[in-house]
């Protein structure tokens, strides 16, 4: 959380904003400092769950060059510090009961990762914890748990699910027991692959031409051990497994599949699409030149280097476990942290939304509801 010297005293403007939040319950802040992005989410408790009142996301590329040097570069750290200053300033506008900030793979791996976080504490007064890959998977599972289901089967028994989170420096995969009757999930096992969109791009390039298949094969090689331990393909063959992905890659692919004129979280989060439609979206992106990818409304200039490496990670996972349908989650560590903080404060906290699940086939696309924010 922010150190005592930076704890906010609400200005008149902040008090107006807070009182305008429908007199919500306690406020919580969560920061996820990843290998590629710095993300902030601020939420207010409500009688029916939680409502996001502010959020921030900036590409900082903290892990750029880390694979070769083993260190966080000065330019990368400056970008991250600039983004974190914005996060702190935005948090000061709300009467936060608690704040948690975490760092993931880049700071785990870099020899100067802890030194950088000490610099963050000194320069802007924000304490950031480095979490393990296991906790990263647990937070993702906690945030995505309402989306686990077997769309084509009745909720009669325990099933299985694969949850994956494609990051900048690593990809977390979890094998989950899904009890549909009790609406609960149990983590069976996790693995953290040392491949993410930044690391793949630095190893193979941006994925145009033959390098794409090289990336897919490389990622698949990292999945062999996890498959040998858990025998997931056997459950897939019996129709006992669902697949759920959370990352910019899968949300981008869903946006492409739906031909959205611009990215729309309300249309994506909780959406279930046939795996083949997701693979077709990959084919669409692969057919575009770099310039056309940069102009694509669901990609953009900031992500053009990393979109095909992300697609290669998704394709490797789907080839290894060819589950017919994929559920897409636009939620992750921040949501999981908010849920935990609220539970610790005795608040029953679920993310407010109009509809939790949507199942879309190529012939049933259409308007997909709204996401309410303040």
Coordinates of C-alpha atoms in Angstrom, one line a residue:
X1 CA 0.0 0.0 0.0
X2 CA 1.1 3.6 -0.2
X3 CA 3.3 4.7 2.7
X4 CA 1.9 6.9 5.4
X5 CA 3.4 10.1 3.9
X6 CA 1.4 9.6 0.6
X7 CA -1.9 8.5 2.1
X8 CA -4.5 10.8 0.6
X9 CA -6.5 13.5 2.4
X10 CA -9.5 14.0 0.2
X11 CA -9.7 17.3 -1.6
X12 CA -13.1 18.9 -2.2
X13 CA -13.1 17.6 -5.8
X14 CA -12.4 14.1 -4.6
X15 CA -15.1 14.2 -2.0
X16 CA -17.6 15.2 -4.7
X17 CA -16.4 12.3 -6.9
X18 CA -16.7 9.9 -4.0
X19 CA -20.1 11.0 -3.0
X20 CA -21.2 10.8 -6.6
X21 CA -20.3 7.1 -6.7
X22 CA -23.9 6.3 -5.6
X23 CA -22.7 6.4 -1.9
X24 CA -20.9 3.1 -2.5
X25 CA -19.2 1.1 0.2
X26 CA -15.4 0.9 0.9
X27 CA -13.0 1.7 -1.9
X28 CA -10.1 -0.5 -2.9
X29 CA -7.2 0.0 -5.3
X30 CA -5.2 -2.7 -7.2
X31 CA -2.1 -2.3 -9.3
X32 CA -0.6 -5.0 -11.6
X33 CA 2.9 -4.2 -12.8
X34 CA 3.6 -6.7 -15.5
X35 CA 6.3 -7.4 -18.0
X36 CA 4.5 -5.4 -20.7
X37 CA 1.8 -3.3 -19.0
X38 CA 1.1 -1.3 -15.8
X39 CA -2.6 -1.5 -14.8
X40 CA -4.6 0.2 -12.1
X41 CA -8.2 -0.5 -11.0
X42 CA -10.2 1.3 -8.3
X43 CA -13.5 -0.2 -7.2
X44 CA -16.3 0.7 -4.8
X45 CA -18.3 -1.8 -2.9
X46 CA -22.0 -1.9 -3.7
X47 CA -24.9 -3.9 -2.3
X48 CA -24.7 -6.2 -5.3
X49 CA -21.0 -6.5 -5.8
X50 CA -18.4 -4.0 -6.9
X51 CA -18.3 -1.2 -9.4
X52 CA -15.2 0.0 -11.1
X53 CA -14.9 3.7 -10.6
X54 CA -11.5 4.3 -12.2
X55 CA -8.9 2.4 -14.2
X56 CA -5.7 3.0 -16.0
X57 CA -3.6 0.9 -18.4
X58 CA -0.3 1.8 -20.0
X59 CA 2.2 -0.2 -22.0
X60 CA 5.6 0.2 -20.2
X61 CA 7.5 -2.8 -21.7
X62 CA 9.3 -3.2 -18.4
X63 CA 10.8 -6.6 -19.5
X64 CA 12.1 -5.3 -22.8
X65 CA 15.7 -6.7 -23.3
X66 CA 15.5 -8.7 -20.1
X67 CA 15.9 -12.1 -21.8
X68 CA 19.4 -11.2 -23.0
X69 CA 20.7 -8.9 -20.3
X70 CA 19.0 -10.4 -17.2
X71 CA 18.4 -6.9 -16.0
X72 CA 15.6 -4.3 -16.2
X73 CA 16.8 -1.5 -18.6
X74 CA 16.9 2.1 -17.3
X75 CA 14.6 3.2 -20.1
X76 CA 12.1 0.5 -19.2
X77 CA 12.2 1.4 -15.5
X78 CA 11.6 5.1 -16.3
X79 CA 8.5 4.2 -18.3
X80 CA 7.2 2.1 -15.5
X81 CA 7.9 4.8 -12.9
X82 CA 6.1 7.4 -15.0
X83 CA 3.0 5.1 -15.2
X84 CA 3.1 4.3 -11.5
X85 CA 3.2 8.0 -10.7
X86 CA 0.0 8.4 -12.6
X87 CA -1.5 5.4 -10.7
X88 CA -0.6 7.1 -7.3
X89 CA -2.1 10.4 -8.4
X90 CA -5.3 8.8 -9.4
X91 CA -5.6 6.8 -6.2
X92 CA -5.2 10.0 -4.2
X93 CA -8.6 11.0 -5.6
X94 CA -10.5 8.3 -3.8
X95 CA -10.9 7.4 -0.1
X96 CA -9.2 4.1 -0.4
X97 CA -9.6 1.6 2.4
X98 CA -6.7 -0.5 1.1
X99 CA -4.3 -0.7 -1.8
X100 CA -2.3 -3.6 -3.1
X101 CA 0.3 -3.5 -5.8
X102 CA 2.0 -6.5 -7.3
X103 CA 4.8 -7.2 -9.8
X104 CA 5.2 -10.4 -11.8
X105 CA 7.6 -12.1 -14.2
X106 CA 9.9 -9.2 -15.1
X107 CA 10.7 -8.3 -11.5
X108 CA 10.8 -12.0 -10.5
X109 CA 13.4 -12.7 -13.1
X110 CA 15.6 -9.6 -13.2
X111 CA 18.6 -9.4 -11.0
X112 CA 17.8 -5.8 -10.3
X113 CA 14.0 -6.4 -9.9
X114 CA 14.0 -5.9 -6.1
X115 CA 16.3 -2.9 -6.4
X116 CA 13.9 -1.3 -8.9
X117 CA 10.9 -1.8 -6.5
X118 CA 13.0 -0.2 -3.7
X119 CA 13.4 2.7 -6.1
X120 CA 9.7 2.9 -6.6
X121 CA 9.2 3.0 -2.9
X122 CA 11.8 5.8 -2.4
X123 CA 10.7 7.9 -5.4
X124 CA 6.9 7.7 -5.3
X125 CA 6.1 6.0 -2.0
X126 CA 4.4 2.9 -3.4
X127 CA 5.1 -0.5 -2.0
X128 CA 5.0 -3.3 -4.6
X129 CA 5.2 -7.0 -3.8
X130 CA 6.7 -9.5 -6.1
X131 CA 4.3 -12.5 -6.3
X132 CA 5.1 -16.0 -7.2
X133 CA 3.8 -17.6 -10.4
X134 CA 1.5 -19.8 -8.3
X135 CA -0.1 -16.8 -6.7
X136 CA -0.4 -15.2 -10.1
X137 CA -2.4 -18.2 -11.3
X138 CA -4.5 -18.2 -8.1
X139 CA -5.4 -14.5 -8.6
X140 CA -6.4 -15.2 -12.2
X141 CA -8.5 -18.1 -11.1
X142 CA -10.3 -16.1 -8.5
X143 CA -11.2 -13.3 -10.9
X144 CA -12.3 -15.7 -13.7
X145 CA -14.1 -18.3 -11.5
X146 CA -17.6 -17.1 -12.4
X147 CA -16.9 -17.8 -16.1
X148 CA -16.1 -21.5 -15.7
X149 CA -18.8 -23.7 -17.1
X150 CA -19.4 -26.5 -19.5
X151 CA -21.7 -24.8 -22.1
X152 CA -23.0 -28.0 -23.7
X153 CA -23.4 -30.2 -20.7
X154 CA -25.7 -30.1 -17.6
X155 CA -24.2 -29.1 -14.3
X156 CA -24.3 -32.6 -12.9
X157 CA -20.7 -33.5 -11.8
X158 CA -17.2 -32.2 -11.3
X159 CA -15.5 -31.4 -14.6
X160 CA -12.1 -29.9 -15.5
X161 CA -10.9 -26.6 -17.0
X162 CA -7.8 -25.1 -18.4
X163 CA -7.1 -21.5 -17.5
X164 CA -4.3 -19.6 -19.3
X165 CA -3.0 -16.1 -18.9
X166 CA -0.6 -14.9 -21.6
X167 CA 1.7 -12.2 -20.3
X168 CA 4.7 -10.3 -21.5
X169 CA 7.4 -12.4 -20.0
X170 CA 5.6 -15.6 -19.1
X171 CA 2.4 -17.6 -19.6
X172 CA 0.6 -19.1 -16.6
X173 CA -1.5 -22.3 -17.2
X174 CA -3.8 -23.8 -14.5
X175 CA -5.5 -27.1 -14.5
X176 CA -8.7 -26.7 -12.5
X177 CA -11.4 -29.0 -11.1
X178 CA -14.8 -27.4 -11.8
X179 CA -17.7 -28.4 -9.5
X180 CA -20.7 -27.1 -11.5
X181 CA -23.3 -27.9 -8.8
X182 CA -21.4 -26.0 -6.1
X183 CA -20.1 -23.4 -8.5
X184 CA -16.6 -23.8 -7.2
X185 CA -13.2 -24.4 -8.6
X186 CA -10.1 -26.2 -7.1
X187 CA -6.6 -25.6 -8.5
X188 CA -5.1 -29.0 -9.4
X189 CA -1.8 -27.8 -10.8
X190 CA -0.1 -24.9 -12.4
X191 CA 2.8 -24.2 -14.7
X192 CA 4.5 -21.0 -15.6
X193 CA 6.1 -21.1 -19.0
X194 CA 9.0 -18.7 -19.5
X195 CA 7.5 -17.4 -22.7
X196 CA 5.4 -14.3 -23.2
X197 CA 4.7 -11.9 -26.0
X198 CA 7.9 -9.9 -25.3
X199 CA 10.2 -12.9 -24.9
X200 CA 8.8 -14.6 -28.1
X201 CA 9.2 -11.3 -30.1
X202 CA 12.8 -11.0 -28.9
X203 CA 13.5 -14.6 -29.8
X204 CA 11.7 -15.0 -33.1
X205 CA 10.7 -11.5 -34.4
X206 CA 7.2 -10.3 -34.9
X207 CA 5.8 -13.6 -36.3
X208 CA 5.5 -12.8 -39.9
X209 CA 6.2 -15.7 -42.3
X210 CA 7.8 -19.0 -41.2
X211 CA 8.8 -17.6 -37.8
X212 CA 5.2 -18.0 -36.6
X213 CA 5.3 -21.8 -36.8
X214 CA 8.6 -21.7 -35.0
X215 CA 7.1 -19.8 -32.2
X216 CA 4.1 -22.2 -32.0
X217 CA 6.5 -25.2 -31.8
X218 CA 8.6 -23.6 -29.2
X219 CA 5.6 -22.9 -26.9
X220 CA 4.3 -26.4 -27.4
X221 CA 7.6 -27.8 -26.2
X222 CA 7.0 -26.1 -22.9
X223 CA 3.6 -27.7 -22.5
X224 CA 4.7 -31.3 -22.8
X225 CA 5.8 -31.7 -19.2
X226 CA 2.5 -30.3 -17.9
X227 CA 0.5 -32.6 -20.2
X228 CA 2.5 -35.6 -19.2
X229 CA 1.8 -35.0 -15.5
X230 CA -2.0 -34.2 -15.7
X231 CA -3.1 -36.1 -18.9
X232 CA -5.3 -33.2 -19.9
X233 CA -5.8 -34.5 -23.5
X234 CA -7.6 -37.5 -22.2
X235 CA -10.2 -35.3 -20.5
X236 CA -10.4 -33.2 -23.6
X237 CA -11.1 -36.3 -25.7
X238 CA -14.0 -37.2 -23.4
X239 CA -15.5 -33.8 -23.6
X240 CA -14.8 -33.1 -19.9
X241 CA -12.7 -29.9 -20.2
X242 CA -13.5 -26.3 -20.8
X243 CA -10.9 -23.6 -21.9
X244 CA -10.7 -20.1 -20.5
X245 CA -8.2 -17.5 -21.5
X246 CA -7.4 -14.1 -20.0
X247 CA -5.0 -11.7 -21.7
X248 CA -4.8 -9.0 -24.3
X249 CA -4.3 -11.7 -26.9
X250 CA -7.5 -13.6 -26.4
X251 CA -9.6 -10.4 -26.1
X252 CA -8.0 -9.1 -29.3
X253 CA -8.8 -12.3 -31.1
X254 CA -12.4 -12.1 -29.9
X255 CA -12.6 -8.5 -31.1
X256 CA -11.3 -9.5 -34.5
X257 CA -13.7 -12.5 -34.7
X258 CA -16.7 -10.1 -34.0
X259 CA -15.4 -7.5 -36.4
X260 CA -15.7 -4.8 -33.8
X261 CA -15.0 -1.3 -35.1
X262 CA -13.1 -0.7 -31.8
X263 CA -12.4 -2.8 -28.7
X264 CA -15.4 -3.1 -26.4
X265 CA -15.0 -4.8 -23.0
X266 CA -18.8 -5.2 -22.6
X267 CA -18.9 -7.3 -25.8
X268 CA -15.9 -9.5 -24.9
X269 CA -15.8 -10.4 -21.2
X270 CA -17.6 -13.7 -20.6
X271 CA -18.0 -14.4 -24.3
X272 CA -17.7 -18.0 -25.5
X273 CA -16.6 -18.6 -29.1
X274 CA -15.8 -21.8 -31.1
X275 CA -12.1 -22.5 -31.1
X276 CA -12.2 -22.6 -34.9
X277 CA -13.5 -19.0 -34.9
X278 CA -10.6 -17.9 -32.7
X279 CA -8.1 -19.7 -35.1
X280 CA -9.8 -18.0 -38.1
X281 CA -9.2 -14.7 -36.3
X282 CA -5.5 -15.6 -36.1
X283 CA -5.5 -16.3 -39.9
X284 CA -7.0 -12.9 -40.4
X285 CA -4.3 -11.1 -38.4
X286 CA -1.5 -13.2 -40.1
X287 CA -2.8 -12.1 -43.5
X288 CA -2.2 -8.4 -42.7
X289 CA 1.0 -6.5 -43.2
X290 CA 2.7 -4.8 -40.3
X291 CA 1.3 -1.5 -41.3
X292 CA -2.3 -2.9 -41.6
X293 CA -1.9 -4.5 -38.2
X294 CA -0.9 -1.2 -36.7
X295 CA -4.1 0.4 -38.1
X296 CA -6.4 -2.4 -37.0
X297 CA -8.9 -1.1 -34.4
X298 CA -8.3 -4.1 -32.1
X299 CA -4.5 -4.0 -32.4
X300 CA -2.9 -0.5 -32.8
X301 CA 0.6 0.8 -33.0
X302 CA 1.6 0.0 -29.3
X303 CA 0.8 -3.7 -29.7
X304 CA 1.8 -4.4 -33.3
X305 CA 5.1 -6.1 -32.3
X306 CA 3.4 -8.5 -29.9
X307 CA 0.1 -9.5 -31.4
X308 CA 1.3 -12.4 -33.5
X309 CA 3.6 -13.8 -30.8
X310 CA 0.5 -13.8 -28.5
X311 CA -1.4 -15.6 -31.2
X312 CA 1.3 -18.2 -31.4
X313 CA 1.0 -18.8 -27.7
X314 CA -2.7 -19.2 -27.9
X315 CA -2.4 -21.5 -31.0
X316 CA 0.1 -23.7 -29.2
X317 CA -2.2 -24.1 -26.2
X318 CA -5.2 -24.8 -28.4
X319 CA -3.3 -27.3 -30.6
X320 CA -2.1 -29.1 -27.4
X321 CA -5.6 -29.2 -25.9
X322 CA -8.1 -28.8 -28.9
X323 CA -11.2 -27.9 -26.8
X324 CA -14.1 -27.0 -29.0
X325 CA -15.1 -23.7 -27.3
X326 CA -13.0 -20.9 -25.7
X327 CA -14.4 -18.5 -23.1
X328 CA -12.7 -15.1 -23.1
X329 CA -12.1 -13.1 -19.9
X330 CA -11.2 -9.4 -19.8
X331 CA -10.2 -9.6 -16.2
X332 CA -7.2 -10.7 -14.3
X333 CA -4.9 -10.0 -11.4
X334 CA -6.4 -6.7 -10.5
X335 CA -9.9 -8.2 -10.2
X336 CA -8.5 -11.1 -8.1
X337 CA -6.8 -8.6 -5.7
X338 CA -9.9 -6.6 -5.4
X339 CA -11.9 -9.7 -4.5
X340 CA -9.4 -10.7 -1.8
X341 CA -9.2 -7.2 -0.3
X342 CA -13.0 -7.0 -0.1
X343 CA -13.3 -10.4 1.4
X344 CA -10.7 -9.5 4.0
X345 CA -12.9 -6.5 4.9
X346 CA -16.0 -8.7 5.2
X347 CA -17.6 -7.5 2.0
X348 CA -19.3 -9.9 -0.4
X349 CA -17.7 -8.8 -3.6
X350 CA -18.4 -9.9 -7.2
X351 CA -17.9 -7.8 -10.2
X352 CA -21.1 -6.2 -11.3
X353 CA -22.3 -6.8 -14.8
X354 CA -25.5 -7.2 -16.6
X355 CA -24.9 -10.6 -18.0
X356 CA -22.2 -13.0 -16.9
X357 CA -22.0 -15.4 -19.9
X358 CA -22.6 -15.0 -23.6
X359 CA -22.3 -17.8 -26.1
X360 CA -21.8 -16.6 -29.7
X361 CA -21.7 -18.6 -32.9
X362 CA -21.0 -17.2 -36.4
X363 CA -24.7 -17.1 -37.1
X364 CA -25.8 -15.5 -33.8
X365 CA -23.5 -12.4 -33.5
X366 CA -25.2 -9.2 -32.4
X367 CA -25.2 -6.6 -29.7
X368 CA -23.9 -8.1 -26.5
X369 CA -25.1 -5.9 -23.7
X370 CA -23.5 -3.1 -21.7
X371 CA -21.0 -2.8 -18.9
X372 CA -21.9 -0.2 -16.4
X373 CA -19.3 2.1 -14.9
X374 CA -19.3 5.3 -12.9

